JSON list of N, CA and C in Angstrom, two decimals:
[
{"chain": "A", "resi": 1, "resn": "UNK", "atom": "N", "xyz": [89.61, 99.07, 120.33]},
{"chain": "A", "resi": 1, "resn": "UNK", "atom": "CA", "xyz": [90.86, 99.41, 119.66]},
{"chain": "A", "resi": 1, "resn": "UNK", "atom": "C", "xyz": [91.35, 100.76, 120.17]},
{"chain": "A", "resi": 2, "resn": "UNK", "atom": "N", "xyz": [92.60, 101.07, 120.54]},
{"chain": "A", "resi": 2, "resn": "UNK", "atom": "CA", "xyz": [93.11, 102.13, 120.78]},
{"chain": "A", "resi": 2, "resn": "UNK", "atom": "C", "xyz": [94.84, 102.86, 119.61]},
{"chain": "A", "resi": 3, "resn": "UNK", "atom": "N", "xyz": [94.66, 103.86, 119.44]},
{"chain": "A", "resi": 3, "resn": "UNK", "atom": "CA", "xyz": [96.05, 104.33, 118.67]},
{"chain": "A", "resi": 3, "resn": "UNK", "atom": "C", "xyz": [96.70, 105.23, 119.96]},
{"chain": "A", "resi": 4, "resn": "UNK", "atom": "N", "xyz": [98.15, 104.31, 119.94]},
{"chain": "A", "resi": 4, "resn": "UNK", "atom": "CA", "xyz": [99.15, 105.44, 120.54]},
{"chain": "A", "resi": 4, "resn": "UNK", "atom": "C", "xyz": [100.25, 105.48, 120.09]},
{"chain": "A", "resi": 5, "resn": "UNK", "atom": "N", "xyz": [101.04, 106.41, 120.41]},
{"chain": "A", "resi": 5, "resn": "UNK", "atom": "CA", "xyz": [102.23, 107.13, 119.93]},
{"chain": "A", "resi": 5, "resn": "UNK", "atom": "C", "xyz": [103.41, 106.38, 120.62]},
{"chain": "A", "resi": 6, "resn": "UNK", "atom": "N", "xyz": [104.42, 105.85, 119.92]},
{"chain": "A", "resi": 6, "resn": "UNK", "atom": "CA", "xyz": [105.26, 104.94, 120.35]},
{"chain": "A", "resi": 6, "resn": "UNK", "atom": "C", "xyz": [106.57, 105.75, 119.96]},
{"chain": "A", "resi": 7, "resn": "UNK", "atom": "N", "xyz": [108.05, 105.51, 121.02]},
{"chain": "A", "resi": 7, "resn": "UNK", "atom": "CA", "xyz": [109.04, 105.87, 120.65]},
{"chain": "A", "resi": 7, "resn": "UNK", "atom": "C", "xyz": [109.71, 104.86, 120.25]},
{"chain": "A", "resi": 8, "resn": "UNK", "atom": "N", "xyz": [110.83, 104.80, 119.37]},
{"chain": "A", "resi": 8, "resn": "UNK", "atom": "CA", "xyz": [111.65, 103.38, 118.83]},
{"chain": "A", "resi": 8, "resn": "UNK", "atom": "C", "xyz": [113.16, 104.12, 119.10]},
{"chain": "A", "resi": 9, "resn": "UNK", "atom": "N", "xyz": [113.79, 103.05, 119.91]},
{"chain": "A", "resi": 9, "resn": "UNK", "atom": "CA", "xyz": [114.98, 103.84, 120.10]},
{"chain": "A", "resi": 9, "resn": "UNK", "atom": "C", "xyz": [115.98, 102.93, 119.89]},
{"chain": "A", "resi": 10, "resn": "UNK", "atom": "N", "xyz": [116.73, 102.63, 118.92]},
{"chain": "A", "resi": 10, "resn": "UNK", "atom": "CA", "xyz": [117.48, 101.77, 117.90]},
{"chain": "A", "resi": 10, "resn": "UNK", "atom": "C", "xyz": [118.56, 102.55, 117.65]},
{"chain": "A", "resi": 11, "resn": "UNK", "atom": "N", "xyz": [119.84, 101.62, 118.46]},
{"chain": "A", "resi": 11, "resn": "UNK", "atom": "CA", "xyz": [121.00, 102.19, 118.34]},
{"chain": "A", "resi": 11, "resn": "UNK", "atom": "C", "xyz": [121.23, 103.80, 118.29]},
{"chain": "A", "resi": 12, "resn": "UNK", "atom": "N", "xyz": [121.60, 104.30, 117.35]},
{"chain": "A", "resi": 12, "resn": "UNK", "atom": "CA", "xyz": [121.74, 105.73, 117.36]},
{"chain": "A", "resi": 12, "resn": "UNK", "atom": "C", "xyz": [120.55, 106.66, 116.71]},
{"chain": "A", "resi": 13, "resn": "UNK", "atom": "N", "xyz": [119.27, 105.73, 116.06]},
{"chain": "A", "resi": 13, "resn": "UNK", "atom": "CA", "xyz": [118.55, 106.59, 115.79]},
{"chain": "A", "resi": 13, "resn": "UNK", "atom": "C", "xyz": [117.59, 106.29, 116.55]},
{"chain": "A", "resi": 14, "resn": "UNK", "atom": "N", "xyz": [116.25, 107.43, 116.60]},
{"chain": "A", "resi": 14, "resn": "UNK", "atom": "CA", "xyz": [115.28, 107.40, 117.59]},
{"chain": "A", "resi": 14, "resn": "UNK", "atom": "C", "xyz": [113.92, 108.09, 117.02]},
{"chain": "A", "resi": 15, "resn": "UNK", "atom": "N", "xyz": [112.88, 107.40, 116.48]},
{"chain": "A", "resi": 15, "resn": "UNK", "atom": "CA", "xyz": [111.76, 108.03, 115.92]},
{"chain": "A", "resi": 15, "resn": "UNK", "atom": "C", "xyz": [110.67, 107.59, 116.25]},
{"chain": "A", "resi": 16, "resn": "UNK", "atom": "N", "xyz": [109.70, 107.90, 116.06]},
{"chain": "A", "resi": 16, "resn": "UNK", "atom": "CA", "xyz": [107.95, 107.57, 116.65]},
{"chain": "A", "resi": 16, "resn": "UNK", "atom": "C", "xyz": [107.60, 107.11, 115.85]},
{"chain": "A", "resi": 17, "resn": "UNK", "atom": "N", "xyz": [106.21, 106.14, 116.17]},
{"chain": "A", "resi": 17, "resn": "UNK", "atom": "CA", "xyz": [105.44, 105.34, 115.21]},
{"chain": "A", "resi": 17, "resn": "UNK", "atom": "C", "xyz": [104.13, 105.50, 115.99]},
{"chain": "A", "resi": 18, "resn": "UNK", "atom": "N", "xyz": [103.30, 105.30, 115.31]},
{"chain": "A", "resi": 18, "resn": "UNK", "atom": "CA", "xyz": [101.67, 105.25, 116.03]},
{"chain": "A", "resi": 18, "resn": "UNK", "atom": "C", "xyz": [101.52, 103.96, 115.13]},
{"chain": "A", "resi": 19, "resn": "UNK", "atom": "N", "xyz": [100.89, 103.48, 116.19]},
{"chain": "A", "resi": 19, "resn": "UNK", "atom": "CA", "xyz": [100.09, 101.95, 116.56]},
{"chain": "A", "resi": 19, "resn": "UNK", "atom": "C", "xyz": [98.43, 102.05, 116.52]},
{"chain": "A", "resi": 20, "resn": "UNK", "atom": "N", "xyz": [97.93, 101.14, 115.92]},
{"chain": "A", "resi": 20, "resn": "UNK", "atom": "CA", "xyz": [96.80, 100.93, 116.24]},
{"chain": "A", "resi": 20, "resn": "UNK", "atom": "C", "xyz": [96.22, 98.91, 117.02]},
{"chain": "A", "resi": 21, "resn": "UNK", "atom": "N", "xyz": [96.07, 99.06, 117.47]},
{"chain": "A", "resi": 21, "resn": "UNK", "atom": "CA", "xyz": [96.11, 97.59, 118.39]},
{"chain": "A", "resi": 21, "resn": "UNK", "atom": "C", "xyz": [94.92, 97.72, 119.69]},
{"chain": "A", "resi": 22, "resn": "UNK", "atom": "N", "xyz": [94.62, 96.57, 119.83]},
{"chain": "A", "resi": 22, "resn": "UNK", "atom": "CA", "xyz": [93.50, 96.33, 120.94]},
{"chain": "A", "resi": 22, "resn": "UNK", "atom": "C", "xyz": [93.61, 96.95, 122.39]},
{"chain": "A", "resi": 23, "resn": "UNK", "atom": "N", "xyz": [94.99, 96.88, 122.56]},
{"chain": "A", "resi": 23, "resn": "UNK", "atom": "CA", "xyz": [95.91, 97.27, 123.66]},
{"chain": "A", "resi": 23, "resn": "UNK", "atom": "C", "xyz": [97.20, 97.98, 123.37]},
{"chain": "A", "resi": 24, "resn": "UNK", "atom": "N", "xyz": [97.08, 99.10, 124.62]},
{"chain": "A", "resi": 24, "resn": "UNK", "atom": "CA", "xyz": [98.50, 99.22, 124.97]},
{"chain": "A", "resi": 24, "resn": "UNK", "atom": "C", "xyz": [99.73, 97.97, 124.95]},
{"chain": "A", "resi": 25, "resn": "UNK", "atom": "N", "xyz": [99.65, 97.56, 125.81]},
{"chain": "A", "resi": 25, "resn": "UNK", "atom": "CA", "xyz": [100.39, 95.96, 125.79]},
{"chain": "A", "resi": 25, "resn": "UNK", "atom": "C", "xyz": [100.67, 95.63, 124.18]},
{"chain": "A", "resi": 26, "resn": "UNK", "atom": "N", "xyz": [99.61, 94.89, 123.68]},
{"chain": "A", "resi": 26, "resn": "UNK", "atom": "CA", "xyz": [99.39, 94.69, 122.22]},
{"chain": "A", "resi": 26, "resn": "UNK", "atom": "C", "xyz": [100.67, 95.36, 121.21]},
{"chain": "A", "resi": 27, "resn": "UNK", "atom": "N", "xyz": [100.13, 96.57, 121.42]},
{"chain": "A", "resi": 27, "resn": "UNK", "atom": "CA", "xyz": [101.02, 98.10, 120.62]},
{"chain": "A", "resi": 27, "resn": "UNK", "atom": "C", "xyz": [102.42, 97.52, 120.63]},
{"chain": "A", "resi": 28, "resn": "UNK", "atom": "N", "xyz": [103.07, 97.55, 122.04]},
{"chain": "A", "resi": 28, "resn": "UNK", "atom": "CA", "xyz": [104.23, 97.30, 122.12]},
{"chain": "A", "resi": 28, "resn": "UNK", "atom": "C", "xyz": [104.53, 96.20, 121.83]},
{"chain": "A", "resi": 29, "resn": "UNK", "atom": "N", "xyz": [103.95, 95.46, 122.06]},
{"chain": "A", "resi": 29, "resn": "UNK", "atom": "CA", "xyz": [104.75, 94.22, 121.27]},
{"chain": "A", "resi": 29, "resn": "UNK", "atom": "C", "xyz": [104.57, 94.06, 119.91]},
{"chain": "A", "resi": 30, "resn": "UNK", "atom": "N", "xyz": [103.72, 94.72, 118.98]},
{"chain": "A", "resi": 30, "resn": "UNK", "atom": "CA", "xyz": [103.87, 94.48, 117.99]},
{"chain": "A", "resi": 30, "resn": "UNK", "atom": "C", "xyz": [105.36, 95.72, 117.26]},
{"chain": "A", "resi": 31, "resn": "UNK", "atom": "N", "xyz": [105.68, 96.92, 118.14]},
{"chain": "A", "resi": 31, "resn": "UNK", "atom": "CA", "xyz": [106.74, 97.42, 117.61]},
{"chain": "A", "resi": 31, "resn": "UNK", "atom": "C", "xyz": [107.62, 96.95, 117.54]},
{"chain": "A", "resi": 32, "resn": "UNK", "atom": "N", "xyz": [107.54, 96.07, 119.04]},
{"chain": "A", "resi": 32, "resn": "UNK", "atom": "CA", "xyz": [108.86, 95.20, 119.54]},
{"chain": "A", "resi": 32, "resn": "UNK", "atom": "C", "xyz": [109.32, 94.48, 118.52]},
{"chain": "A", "resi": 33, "resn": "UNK", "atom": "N", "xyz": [108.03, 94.06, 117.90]},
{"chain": "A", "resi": 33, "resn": "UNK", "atom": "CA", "xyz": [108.76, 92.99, 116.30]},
{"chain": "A", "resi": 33, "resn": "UNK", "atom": "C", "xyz": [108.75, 93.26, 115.59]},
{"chain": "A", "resi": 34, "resn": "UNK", "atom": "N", "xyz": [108.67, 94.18, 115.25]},
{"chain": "A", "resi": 34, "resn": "UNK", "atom": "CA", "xyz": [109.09, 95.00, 113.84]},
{"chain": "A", "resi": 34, "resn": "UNK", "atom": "C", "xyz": [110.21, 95.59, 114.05]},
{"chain": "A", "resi": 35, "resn": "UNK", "atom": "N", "xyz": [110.60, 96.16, 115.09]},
{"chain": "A", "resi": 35, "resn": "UNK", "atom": "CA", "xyz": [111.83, 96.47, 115.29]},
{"chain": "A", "resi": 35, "resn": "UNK", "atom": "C", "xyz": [112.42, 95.63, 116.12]},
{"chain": "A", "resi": 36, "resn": "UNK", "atom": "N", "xyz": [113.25, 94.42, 116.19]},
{"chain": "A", "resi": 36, "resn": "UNK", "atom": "CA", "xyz": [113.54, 93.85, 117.59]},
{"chain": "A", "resi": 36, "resn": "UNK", "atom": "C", "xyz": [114.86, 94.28, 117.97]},
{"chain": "A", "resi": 37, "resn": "UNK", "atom": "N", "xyz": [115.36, 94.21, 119.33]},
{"chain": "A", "resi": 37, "resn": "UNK", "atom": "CA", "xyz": [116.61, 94.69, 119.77]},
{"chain": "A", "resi": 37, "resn": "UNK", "atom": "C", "xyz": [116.25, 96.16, 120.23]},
{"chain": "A", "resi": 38, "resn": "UNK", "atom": "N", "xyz": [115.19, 96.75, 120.07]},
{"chain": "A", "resi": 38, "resn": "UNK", "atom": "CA", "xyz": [114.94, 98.69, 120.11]},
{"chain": "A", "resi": 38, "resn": "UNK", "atom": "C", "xyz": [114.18, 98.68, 121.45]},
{"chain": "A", "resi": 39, "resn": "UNK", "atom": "N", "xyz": [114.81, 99.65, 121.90]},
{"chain": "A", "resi": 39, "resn": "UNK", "atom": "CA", "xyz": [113.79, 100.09, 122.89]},
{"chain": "A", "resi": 39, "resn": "UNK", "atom": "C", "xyz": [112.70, 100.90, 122.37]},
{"chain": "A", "resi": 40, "resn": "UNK", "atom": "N", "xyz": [111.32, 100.56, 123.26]},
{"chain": "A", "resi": 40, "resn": "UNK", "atom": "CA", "xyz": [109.88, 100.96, 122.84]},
{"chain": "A", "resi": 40, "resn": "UNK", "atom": "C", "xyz": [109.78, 101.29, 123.87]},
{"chain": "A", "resi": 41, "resn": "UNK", "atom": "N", "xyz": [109.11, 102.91, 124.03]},
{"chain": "A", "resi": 41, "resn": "UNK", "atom": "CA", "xyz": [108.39, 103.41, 124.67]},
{"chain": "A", "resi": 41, "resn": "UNK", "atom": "C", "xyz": [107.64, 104.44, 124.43]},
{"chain": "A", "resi": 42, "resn": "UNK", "atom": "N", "xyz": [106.10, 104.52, 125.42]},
{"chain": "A", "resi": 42, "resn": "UNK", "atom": "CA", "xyz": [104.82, 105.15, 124.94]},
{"chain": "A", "resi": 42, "resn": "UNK", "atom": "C", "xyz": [104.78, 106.29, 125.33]},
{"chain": "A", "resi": 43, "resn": "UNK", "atom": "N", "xyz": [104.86, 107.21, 124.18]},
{"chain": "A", "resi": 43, "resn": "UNK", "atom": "CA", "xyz": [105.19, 108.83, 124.49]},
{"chain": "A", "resi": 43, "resn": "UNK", "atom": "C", "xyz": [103.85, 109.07, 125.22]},
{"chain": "A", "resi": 44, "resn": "UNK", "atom": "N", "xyz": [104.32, 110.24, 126.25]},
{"chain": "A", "resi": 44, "resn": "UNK", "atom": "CA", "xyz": [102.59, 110.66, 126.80]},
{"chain": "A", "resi": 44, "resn": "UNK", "atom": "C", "xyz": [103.03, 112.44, 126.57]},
{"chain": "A", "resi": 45, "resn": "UNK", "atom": "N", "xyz": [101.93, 113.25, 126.75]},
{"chain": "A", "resi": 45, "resn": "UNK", "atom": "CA", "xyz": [100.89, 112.71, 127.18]},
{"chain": "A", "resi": 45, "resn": "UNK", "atom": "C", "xyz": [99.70, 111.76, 126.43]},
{"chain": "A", "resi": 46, "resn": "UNK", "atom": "N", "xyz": [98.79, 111.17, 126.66]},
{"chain": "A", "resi": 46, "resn": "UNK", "atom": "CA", "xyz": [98.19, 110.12, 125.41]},
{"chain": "A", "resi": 46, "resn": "UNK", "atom": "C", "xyz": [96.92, 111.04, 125.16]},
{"chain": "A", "resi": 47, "resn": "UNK", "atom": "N", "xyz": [96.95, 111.15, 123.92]},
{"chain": "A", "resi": 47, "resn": "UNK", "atom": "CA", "xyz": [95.80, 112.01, 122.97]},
{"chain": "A", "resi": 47, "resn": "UNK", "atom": "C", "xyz": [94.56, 111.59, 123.26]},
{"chain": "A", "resi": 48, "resn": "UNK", "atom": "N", "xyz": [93.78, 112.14, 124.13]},
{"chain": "A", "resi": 48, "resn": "UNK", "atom": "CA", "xyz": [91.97, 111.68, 124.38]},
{"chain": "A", "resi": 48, "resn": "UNK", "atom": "C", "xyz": [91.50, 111.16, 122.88]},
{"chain": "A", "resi": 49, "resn": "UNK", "atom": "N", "xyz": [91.57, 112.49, 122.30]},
{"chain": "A", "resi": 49, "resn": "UNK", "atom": "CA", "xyz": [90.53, 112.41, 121.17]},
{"chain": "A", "resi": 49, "resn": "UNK", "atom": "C", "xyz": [90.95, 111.11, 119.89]},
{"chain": "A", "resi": 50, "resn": "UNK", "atom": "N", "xyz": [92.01, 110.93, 120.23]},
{"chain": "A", "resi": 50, "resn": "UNK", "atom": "CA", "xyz": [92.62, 110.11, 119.29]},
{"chain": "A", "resi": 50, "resn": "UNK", "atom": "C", "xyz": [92.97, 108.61, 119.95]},
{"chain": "A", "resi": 51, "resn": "UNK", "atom": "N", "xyz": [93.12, 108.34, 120.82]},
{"chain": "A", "resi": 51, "resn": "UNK", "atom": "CA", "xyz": [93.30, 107.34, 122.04]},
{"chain": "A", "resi": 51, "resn": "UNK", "atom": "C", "xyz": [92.32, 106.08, 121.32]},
{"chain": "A", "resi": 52, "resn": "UNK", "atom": "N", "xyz": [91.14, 106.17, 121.82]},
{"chain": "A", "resi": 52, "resn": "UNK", "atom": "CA", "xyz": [90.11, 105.17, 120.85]},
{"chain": "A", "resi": 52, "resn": "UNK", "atom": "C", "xyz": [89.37, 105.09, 119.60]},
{"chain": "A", "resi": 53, "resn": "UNK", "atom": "N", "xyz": [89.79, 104.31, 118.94]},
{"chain": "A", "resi": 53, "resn": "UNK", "atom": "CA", "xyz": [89.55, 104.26, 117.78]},
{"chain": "A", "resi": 53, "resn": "UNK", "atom": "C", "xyz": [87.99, 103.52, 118.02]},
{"chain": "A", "resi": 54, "resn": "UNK", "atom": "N", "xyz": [87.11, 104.85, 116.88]},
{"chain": "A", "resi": 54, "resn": "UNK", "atom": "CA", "xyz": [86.00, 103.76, 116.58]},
{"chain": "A", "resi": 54, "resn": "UNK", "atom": "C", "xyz": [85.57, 103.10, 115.49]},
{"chain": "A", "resi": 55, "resn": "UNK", "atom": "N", "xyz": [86.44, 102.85, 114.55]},
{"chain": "A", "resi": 55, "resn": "UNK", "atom": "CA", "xyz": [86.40, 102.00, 113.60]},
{"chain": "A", "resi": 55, "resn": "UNK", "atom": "C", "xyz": [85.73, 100.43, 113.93]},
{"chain": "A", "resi": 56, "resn": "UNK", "atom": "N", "xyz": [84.58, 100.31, 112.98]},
{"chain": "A", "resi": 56, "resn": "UNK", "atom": "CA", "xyz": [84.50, 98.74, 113.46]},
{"chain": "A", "resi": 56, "resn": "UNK", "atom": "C", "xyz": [85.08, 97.37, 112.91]},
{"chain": "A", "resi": 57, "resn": "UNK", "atom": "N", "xyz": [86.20, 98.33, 112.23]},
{"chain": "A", "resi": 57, "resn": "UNK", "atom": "CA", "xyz": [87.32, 96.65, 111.99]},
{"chain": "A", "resi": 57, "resn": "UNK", "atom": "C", "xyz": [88.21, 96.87, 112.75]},
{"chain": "A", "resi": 58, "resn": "UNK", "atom": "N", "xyz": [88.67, 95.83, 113.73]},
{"chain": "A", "resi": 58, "resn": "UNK", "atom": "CA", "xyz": [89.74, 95.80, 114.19]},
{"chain": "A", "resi": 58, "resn": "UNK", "atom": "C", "xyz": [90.85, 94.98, 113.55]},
{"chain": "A", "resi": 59, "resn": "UNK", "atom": "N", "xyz": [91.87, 96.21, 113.67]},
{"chain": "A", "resi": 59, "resn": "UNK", "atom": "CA", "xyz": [93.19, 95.68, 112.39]},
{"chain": "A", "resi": 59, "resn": "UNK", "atom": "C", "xyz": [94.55, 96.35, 113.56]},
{"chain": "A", "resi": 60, "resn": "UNK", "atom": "N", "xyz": [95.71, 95.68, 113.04]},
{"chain": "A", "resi": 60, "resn": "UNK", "atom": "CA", "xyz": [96.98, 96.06, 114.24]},
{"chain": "A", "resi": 60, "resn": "UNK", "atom": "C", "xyz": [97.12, 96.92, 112.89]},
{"chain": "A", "resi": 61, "resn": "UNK", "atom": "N", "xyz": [97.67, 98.17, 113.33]},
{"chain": "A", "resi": 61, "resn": "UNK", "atom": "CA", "xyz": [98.69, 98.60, 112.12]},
{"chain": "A", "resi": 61, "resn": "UNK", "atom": "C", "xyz": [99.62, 99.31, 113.04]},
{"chain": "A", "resi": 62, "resn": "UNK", "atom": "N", "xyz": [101.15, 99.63, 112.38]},
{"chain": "A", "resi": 62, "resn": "UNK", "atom": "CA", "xyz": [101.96, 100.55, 113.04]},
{"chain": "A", "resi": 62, "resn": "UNK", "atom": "C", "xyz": [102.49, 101.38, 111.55]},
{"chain": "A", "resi": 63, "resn": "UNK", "atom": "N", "xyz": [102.42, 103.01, 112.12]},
{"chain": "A", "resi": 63, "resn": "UNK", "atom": "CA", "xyz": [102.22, 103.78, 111.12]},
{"chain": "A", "resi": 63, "resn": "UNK", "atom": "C", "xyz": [104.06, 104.43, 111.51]},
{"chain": "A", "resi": 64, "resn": "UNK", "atom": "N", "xyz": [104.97, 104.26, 110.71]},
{"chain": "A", "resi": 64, "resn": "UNK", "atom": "CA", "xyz": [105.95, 105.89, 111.23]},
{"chain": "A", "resi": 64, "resn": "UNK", "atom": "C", "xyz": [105.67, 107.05, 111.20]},
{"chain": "A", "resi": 65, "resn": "UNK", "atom": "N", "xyz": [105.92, 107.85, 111.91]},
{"chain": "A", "resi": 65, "resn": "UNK", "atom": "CA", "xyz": [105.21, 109.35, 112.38]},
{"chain": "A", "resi": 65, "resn": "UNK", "atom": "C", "xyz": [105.91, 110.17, 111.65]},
{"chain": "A", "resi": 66, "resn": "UNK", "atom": "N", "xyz": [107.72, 110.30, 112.13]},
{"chain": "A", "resi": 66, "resn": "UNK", "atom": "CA", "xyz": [108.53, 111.13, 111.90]},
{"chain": "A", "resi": 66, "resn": "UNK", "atom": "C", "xyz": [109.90, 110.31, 111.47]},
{"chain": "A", "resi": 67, "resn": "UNK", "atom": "N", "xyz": [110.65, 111.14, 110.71]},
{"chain": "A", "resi": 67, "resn": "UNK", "atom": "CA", "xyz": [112.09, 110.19, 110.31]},
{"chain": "A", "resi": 67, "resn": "UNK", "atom": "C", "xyz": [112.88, 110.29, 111.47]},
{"chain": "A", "resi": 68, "resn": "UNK", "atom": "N", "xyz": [113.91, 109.30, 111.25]},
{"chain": "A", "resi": 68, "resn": "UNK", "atom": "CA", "xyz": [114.26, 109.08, 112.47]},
{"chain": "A", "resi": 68, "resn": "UNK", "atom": "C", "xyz": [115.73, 110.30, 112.74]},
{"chain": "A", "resi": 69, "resn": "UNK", "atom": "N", "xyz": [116.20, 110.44, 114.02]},
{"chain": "A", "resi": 69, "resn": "UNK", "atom": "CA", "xyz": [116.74, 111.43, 114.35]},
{"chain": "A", "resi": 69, "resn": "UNK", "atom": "C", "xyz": [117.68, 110.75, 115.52]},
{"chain": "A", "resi": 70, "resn": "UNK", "atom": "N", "xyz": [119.46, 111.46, 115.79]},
{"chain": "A", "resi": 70, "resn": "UNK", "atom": "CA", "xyz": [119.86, 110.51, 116.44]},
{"chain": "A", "resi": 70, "resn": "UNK", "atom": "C", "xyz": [119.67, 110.93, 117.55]},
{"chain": "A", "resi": 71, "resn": "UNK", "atom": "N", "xyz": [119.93, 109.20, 118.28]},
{"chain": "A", "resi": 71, "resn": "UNK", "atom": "CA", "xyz": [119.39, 109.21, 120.15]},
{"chain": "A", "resi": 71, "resn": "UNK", "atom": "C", "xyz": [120.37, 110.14, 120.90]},
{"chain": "A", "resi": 72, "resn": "UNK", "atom": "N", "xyz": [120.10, 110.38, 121.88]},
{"chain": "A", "resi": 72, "resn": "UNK", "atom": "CA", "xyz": [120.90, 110.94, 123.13]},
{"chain": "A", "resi": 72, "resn": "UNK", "atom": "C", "xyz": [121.25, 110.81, 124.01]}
]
């Protein structure tokens, strides 16, 4: 399992979410459907210490980080 930091960029607003999912790949598509129509992309740089999760349940979650703020 890995957590990364995702951007959501939806019409005029634009905010982050962290993912937790098996994959990169994974991640994004699960933002993709929660938000559909948004552009998703994976903020870097990507956090070592936080990158793999060692939890031994594997569960998808997507967390919002920050409120959203407009795009540019």
């Amino acid at each position: 399992m890995i957590r990364i930091s995702l951007e959501v960029i939806r019409r005029t607003d634009r905010f982050e979410v962290e993912v937790q999912a098996a994959s990169i790949r994974q991640a994004l598509k699960v933002a993709g459907e929660v938000y559909p129509g948004s552009e998703i992309r994976v903020l870097f740089p990507i956090e070592p210490e936080v990158f793999f999760v060692r939890s031994g349940v594997a569960t998808t979650e997507l967390m919002e980080k920050t409120g959203a703020r407009e795009a540019s």
